[in-house]
mmCIF file of N, CA and C in Angstrom:
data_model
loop_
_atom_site.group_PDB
_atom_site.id
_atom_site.type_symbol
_atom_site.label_atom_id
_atom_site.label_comp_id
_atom_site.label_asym_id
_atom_site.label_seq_id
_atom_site.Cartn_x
_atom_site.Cartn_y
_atom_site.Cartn_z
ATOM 1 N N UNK L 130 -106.845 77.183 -2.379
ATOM 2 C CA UNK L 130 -107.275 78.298 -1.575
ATOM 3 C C UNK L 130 -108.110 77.771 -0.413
ATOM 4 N N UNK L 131 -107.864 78.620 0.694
ATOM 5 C CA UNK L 131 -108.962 78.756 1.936
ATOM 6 C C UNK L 131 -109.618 78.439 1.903
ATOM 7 N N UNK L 132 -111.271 77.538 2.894
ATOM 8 C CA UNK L 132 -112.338 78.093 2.548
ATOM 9 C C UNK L 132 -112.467 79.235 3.651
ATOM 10 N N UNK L 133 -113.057 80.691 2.968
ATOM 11 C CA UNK L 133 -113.708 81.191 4.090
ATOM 12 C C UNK L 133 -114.273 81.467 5.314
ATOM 13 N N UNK L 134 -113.270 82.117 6.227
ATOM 14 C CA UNK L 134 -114.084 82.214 7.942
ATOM 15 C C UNK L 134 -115.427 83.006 7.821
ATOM 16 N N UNK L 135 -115.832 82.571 8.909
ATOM 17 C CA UNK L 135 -117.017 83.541 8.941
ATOM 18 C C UNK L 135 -116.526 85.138 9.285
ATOM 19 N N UNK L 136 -117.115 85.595 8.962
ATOM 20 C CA UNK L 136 -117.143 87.043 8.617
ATOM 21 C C UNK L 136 -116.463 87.653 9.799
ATOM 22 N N UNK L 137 -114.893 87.702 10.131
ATOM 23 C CA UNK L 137 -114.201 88.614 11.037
ATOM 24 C C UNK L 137 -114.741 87.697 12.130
ATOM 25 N N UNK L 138 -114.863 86.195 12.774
ATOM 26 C CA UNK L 138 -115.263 85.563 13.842
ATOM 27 C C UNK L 138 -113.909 84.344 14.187
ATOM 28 N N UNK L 139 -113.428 84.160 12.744
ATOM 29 C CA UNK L 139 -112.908 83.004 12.850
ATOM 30 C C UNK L 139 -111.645 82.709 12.276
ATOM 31 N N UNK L 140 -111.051 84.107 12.573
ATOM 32 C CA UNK L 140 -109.492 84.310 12.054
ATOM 33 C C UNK L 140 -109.705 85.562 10.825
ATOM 34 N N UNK L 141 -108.930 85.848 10.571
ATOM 35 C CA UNK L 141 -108.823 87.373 9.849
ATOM 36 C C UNK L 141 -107.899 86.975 8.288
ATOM 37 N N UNK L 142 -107.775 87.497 7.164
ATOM 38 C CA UNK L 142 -107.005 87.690 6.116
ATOM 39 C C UNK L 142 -105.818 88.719 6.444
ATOM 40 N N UNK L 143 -104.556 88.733 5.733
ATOM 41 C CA UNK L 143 -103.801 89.399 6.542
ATOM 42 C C UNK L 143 -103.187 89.897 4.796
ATOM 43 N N UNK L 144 -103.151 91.537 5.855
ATOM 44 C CA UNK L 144 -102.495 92.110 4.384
ATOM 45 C C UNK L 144 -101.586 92.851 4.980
ATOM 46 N N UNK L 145 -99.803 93.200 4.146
ATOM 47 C CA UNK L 145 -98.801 93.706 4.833
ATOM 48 C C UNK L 145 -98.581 94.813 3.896
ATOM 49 N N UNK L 146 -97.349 95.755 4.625
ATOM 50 C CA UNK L 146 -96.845 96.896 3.891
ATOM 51 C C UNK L 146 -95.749 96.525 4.283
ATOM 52 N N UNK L 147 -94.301 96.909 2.945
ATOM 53 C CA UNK L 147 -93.370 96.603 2.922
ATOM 54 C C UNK L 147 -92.415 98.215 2.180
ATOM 55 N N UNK L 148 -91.101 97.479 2.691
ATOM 56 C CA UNK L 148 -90.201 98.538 2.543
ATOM 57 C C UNK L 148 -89.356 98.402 1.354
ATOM 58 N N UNK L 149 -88.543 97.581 2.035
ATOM 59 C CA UNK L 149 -87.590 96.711 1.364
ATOM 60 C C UNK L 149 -88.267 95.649 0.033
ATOM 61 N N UNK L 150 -89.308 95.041 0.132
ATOM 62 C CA UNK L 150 -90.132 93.901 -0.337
ATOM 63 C C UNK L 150 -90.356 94.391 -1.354
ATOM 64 N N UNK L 151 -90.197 93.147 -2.561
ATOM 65 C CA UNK L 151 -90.828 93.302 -3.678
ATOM 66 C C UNK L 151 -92.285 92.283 -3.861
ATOM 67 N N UNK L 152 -91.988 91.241 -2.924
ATOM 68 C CA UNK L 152 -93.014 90.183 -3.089
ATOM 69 C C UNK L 152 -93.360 89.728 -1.341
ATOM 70 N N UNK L 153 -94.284 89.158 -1.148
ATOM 71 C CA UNK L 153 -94.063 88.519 0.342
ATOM 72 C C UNK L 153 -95.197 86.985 0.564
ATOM 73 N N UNK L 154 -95.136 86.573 1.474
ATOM 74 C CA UNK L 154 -95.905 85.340 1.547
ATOM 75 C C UNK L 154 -96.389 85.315 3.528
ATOM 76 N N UNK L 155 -97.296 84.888 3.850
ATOM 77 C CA UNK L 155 -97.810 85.220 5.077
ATOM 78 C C UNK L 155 -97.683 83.280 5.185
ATOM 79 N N UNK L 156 -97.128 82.835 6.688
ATOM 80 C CA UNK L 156 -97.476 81.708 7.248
ATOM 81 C C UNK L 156 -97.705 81.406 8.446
ATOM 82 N N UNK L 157 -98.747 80.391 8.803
ATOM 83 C CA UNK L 157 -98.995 80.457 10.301
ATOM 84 C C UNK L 157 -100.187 79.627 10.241
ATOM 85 N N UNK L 158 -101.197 79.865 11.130
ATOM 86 C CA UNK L 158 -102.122 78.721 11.534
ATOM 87 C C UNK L 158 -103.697 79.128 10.756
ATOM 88 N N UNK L 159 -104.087 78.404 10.320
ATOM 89 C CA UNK L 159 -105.673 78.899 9.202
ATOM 90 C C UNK L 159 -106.684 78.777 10.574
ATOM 91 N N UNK L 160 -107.617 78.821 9.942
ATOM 92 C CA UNK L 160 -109.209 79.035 10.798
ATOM 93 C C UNK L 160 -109.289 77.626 11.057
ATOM 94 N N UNK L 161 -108.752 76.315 10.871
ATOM 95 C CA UNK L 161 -108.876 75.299 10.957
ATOM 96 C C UNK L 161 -107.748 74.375 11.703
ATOM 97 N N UNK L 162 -107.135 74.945 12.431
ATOM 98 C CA UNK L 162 -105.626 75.113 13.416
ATOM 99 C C UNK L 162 -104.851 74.248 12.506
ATOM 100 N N UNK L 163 -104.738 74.250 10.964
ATOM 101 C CA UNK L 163 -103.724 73.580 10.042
ATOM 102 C C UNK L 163 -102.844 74.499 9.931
ATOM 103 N N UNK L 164 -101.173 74.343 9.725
ATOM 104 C CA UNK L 164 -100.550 75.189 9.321
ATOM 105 C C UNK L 164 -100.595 75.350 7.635
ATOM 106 N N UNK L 165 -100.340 76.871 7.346
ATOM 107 C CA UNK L 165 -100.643 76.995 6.048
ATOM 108 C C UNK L 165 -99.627 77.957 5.574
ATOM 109 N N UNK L 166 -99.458 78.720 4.218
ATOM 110 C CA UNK L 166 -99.123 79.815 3.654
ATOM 111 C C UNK L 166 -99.851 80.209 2.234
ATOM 112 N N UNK L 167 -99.947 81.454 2.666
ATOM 113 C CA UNK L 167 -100.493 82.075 1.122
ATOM 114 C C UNK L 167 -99.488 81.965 0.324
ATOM 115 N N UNK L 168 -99.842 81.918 -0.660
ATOM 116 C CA UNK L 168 -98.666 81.663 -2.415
ATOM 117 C C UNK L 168 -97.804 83.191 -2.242
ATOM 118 N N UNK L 169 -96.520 83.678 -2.702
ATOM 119 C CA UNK L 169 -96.449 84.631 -3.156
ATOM 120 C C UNK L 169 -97.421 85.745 -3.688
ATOM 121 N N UNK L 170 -97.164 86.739 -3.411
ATOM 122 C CA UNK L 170 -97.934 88.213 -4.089
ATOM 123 C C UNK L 170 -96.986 89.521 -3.637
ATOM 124 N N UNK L 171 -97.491 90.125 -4.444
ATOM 125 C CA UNK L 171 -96.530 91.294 -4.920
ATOM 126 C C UNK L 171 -96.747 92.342 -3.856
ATOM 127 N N UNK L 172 -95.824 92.812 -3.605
ATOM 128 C CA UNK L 172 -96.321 94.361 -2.644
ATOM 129 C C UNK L 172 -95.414 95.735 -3.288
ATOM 130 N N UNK L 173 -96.244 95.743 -4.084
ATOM 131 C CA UNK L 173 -95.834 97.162 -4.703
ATOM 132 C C UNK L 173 -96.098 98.572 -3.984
ATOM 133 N N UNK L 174 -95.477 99.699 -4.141
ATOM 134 C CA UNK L 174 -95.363 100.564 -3.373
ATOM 135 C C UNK L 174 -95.875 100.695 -2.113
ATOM 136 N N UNK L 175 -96.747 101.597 -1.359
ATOM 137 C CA UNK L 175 -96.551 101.862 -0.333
ATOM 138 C C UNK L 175 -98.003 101.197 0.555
ATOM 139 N N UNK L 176 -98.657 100.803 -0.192
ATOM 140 C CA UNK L 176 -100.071 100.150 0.294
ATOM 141 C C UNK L 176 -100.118 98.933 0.875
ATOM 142 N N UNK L 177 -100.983 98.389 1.082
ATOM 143 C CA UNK L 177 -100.956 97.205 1.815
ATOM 144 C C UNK L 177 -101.599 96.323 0.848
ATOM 145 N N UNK L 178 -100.792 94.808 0.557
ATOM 146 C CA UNK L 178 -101.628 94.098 0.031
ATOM 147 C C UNK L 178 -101.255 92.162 0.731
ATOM 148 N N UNK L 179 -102.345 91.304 0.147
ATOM 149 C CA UNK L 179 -102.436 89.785 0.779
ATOM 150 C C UNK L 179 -103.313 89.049 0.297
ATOM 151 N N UNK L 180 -103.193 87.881 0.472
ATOM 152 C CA UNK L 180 -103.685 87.227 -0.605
ATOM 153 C C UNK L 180 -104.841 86.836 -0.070
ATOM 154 N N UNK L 181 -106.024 87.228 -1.181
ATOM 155 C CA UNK L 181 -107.649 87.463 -0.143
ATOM 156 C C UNK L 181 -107.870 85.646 -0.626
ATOM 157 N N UNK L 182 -108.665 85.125 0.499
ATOM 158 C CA UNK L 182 -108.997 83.793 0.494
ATOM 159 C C UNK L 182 -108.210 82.861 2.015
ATOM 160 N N UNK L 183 -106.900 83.346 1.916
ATOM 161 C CA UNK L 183 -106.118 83.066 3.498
ATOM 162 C C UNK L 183 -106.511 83.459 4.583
ATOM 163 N N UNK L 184 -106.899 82.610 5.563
ATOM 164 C CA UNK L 184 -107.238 83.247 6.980
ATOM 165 C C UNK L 184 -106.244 82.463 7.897
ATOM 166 N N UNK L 185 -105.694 83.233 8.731
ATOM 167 C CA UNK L 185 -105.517 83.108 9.701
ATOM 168 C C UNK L 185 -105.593 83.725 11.571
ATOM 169 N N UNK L 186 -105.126 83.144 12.370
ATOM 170 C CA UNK L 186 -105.006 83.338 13.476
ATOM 171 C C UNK L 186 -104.038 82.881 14.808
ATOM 172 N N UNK L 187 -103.572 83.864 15.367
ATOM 173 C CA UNK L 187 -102.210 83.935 16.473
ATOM 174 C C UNK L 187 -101.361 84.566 15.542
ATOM 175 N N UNK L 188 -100.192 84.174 15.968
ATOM 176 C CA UNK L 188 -98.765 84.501 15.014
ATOM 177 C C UNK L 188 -98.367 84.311 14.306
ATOM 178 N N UNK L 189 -98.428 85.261 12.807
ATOM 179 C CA UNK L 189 -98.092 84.501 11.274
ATOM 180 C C UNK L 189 -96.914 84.797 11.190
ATOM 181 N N UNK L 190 -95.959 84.641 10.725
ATOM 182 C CA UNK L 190 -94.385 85.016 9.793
ATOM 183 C C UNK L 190 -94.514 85.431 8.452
ATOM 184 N N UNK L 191 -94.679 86.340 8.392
ATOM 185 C CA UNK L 191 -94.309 86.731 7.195
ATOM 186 C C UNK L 191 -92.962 87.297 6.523
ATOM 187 N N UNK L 192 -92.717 86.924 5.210
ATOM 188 C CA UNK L 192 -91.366 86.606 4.860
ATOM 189 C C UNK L 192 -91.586 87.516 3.497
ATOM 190 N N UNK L 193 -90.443 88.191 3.722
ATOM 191 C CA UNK L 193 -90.559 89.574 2.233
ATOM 192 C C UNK L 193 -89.596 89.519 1.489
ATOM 193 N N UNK L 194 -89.048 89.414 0.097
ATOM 194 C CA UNK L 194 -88.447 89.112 -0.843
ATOM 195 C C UNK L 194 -87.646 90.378 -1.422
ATOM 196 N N UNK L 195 -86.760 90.876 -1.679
ATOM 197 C CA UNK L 195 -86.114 92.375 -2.805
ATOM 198 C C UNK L 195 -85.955 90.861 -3.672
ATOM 199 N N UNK L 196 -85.968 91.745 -4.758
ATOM 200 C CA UNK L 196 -85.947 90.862 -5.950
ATOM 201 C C UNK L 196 -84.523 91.114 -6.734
ATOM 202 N N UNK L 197 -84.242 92.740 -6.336
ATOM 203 C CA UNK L 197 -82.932 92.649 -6.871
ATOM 204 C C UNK L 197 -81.874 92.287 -5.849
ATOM 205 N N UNK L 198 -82.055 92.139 -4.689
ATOM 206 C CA UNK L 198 -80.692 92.004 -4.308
ATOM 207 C C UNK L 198 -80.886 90.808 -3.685
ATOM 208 N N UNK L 199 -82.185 89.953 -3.875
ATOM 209 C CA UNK L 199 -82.697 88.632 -3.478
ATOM 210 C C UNK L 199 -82.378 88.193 -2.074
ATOM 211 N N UNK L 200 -82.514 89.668 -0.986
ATOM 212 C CA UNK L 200 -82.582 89.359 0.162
ATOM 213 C C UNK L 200 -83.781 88.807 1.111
ATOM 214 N N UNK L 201 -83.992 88.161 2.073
ATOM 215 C CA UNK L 201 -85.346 87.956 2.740
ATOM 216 C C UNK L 201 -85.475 88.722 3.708
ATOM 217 N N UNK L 202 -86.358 88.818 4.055
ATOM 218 C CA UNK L 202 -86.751 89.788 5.262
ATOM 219 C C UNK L 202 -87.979 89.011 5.840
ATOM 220 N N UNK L 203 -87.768 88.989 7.366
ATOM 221 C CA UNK L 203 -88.831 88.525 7.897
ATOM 222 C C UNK L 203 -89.125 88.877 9.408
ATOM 223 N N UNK L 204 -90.601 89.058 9.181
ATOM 224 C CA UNK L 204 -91.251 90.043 10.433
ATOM 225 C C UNK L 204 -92.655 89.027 11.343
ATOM 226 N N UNK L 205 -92.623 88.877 12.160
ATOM 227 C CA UNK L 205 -93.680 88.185 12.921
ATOM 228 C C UNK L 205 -95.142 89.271 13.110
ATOM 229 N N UNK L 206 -96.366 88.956 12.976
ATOM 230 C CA UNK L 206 -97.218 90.095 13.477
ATOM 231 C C UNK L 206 -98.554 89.003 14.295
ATOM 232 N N UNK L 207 -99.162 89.712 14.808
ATOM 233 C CA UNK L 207 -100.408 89.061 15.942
ATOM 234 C C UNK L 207 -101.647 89.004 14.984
ATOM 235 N N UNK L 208 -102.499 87.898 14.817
ATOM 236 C CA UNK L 208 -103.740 88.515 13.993
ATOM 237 C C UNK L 208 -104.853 87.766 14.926
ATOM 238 N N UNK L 209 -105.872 88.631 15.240
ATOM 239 C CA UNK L 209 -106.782 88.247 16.376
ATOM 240 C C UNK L 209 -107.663 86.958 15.535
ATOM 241 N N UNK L 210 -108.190 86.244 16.494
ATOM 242 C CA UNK L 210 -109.052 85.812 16.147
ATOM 243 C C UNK L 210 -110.132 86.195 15.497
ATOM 244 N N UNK L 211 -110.843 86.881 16.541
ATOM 245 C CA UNK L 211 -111.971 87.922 15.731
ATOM 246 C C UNK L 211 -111.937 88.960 16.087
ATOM 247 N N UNK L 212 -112.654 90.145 14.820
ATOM 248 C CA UNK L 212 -112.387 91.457 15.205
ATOM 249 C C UNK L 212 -114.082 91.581 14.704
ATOM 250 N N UNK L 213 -114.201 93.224 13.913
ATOM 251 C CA UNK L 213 -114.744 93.537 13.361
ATOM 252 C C UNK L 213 -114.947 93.733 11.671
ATOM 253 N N UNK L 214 -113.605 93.491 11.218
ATOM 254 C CA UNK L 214 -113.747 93.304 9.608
ATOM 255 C C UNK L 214 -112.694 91.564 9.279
ATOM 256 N N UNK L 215 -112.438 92.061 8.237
ATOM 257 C CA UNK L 215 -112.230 90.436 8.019
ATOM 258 C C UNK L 215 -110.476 90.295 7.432
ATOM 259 N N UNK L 216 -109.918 91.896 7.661
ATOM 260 C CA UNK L 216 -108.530 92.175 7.225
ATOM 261 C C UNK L 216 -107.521 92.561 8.389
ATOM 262 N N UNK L 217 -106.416 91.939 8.771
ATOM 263 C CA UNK L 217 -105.687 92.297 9.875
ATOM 264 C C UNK L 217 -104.391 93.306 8.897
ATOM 265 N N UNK L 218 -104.164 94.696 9.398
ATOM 266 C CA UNK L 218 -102.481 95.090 8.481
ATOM 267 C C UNK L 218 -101.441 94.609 9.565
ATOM 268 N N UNK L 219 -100.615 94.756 8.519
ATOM 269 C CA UNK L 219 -99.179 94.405 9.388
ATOM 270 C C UNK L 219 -98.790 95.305 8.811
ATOM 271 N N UNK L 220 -97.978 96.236 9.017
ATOM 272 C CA UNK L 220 -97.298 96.950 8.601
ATOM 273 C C UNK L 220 -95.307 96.824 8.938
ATOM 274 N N UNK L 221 -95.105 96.343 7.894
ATOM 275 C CA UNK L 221 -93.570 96.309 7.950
ATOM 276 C C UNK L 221 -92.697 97.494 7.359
ATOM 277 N N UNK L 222 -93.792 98.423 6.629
ATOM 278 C CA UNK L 222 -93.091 99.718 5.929
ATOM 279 C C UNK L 222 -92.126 100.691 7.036
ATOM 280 N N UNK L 223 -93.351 100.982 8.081
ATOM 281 C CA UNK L 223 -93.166 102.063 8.732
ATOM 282 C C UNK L 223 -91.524 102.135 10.080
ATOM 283 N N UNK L 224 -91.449 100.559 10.555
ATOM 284 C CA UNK L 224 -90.314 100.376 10.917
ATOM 285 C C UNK L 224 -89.235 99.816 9.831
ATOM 286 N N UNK L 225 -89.261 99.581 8.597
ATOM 287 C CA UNK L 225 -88.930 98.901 7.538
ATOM 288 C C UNK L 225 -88.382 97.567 8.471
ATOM 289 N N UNK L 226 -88.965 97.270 8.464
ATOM 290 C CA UNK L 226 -88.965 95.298 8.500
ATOM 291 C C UNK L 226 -88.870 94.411 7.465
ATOM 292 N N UNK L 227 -89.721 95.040 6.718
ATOM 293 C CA UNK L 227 -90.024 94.122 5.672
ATOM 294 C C UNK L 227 -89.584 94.814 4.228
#
């Protein structure tokens, strides 16, 4: 795991909503300009979820899994450097992207 940005200064955690997705994985650049990816995690129904401990910043890929028909799906999203909290959404539900 990560270590920790400072608090919404130094790249953001990124949590997605999915359509299609049974599982997804976020990749792209950490708070430490290394490329990285969070492990698999589940995105069950309609909420947003990500794997807390990952930070990143610029353009992640995130890549979404159906489990039954073991298709991928994959959606690009922006995550600021710094904001005000320490969670960026992506939302792939609402256009189903993901």
């Amino acid at each position: 795991m990560a270590t920790p940005a400072q608090a919404g200064t130094n790249g953001q955690q990124v949590a997605v909503s999915t359509w299609h997705s049974d599982k997804a994985r976020v990749c792209g650049y950490n708070q430490h300009n290394k490329y990285a990816c969070t492990p698999w995690f589940r995105t069950p129904g309609s909420g947003y979820y990500g794997a807390p401990g990952y930070w990143f910043a610029g353009t992640v890929l995130i890549t979404g899994v159906n489990e039954v028909t073991g298709h991928a799906y994959k959606a690009t999203c922006g995550v600021p450097k710094s904001q005000s909290g320490n969670w960026t959404y992506c939302d792939g539900r609402s256009h189903k992207t993901l």
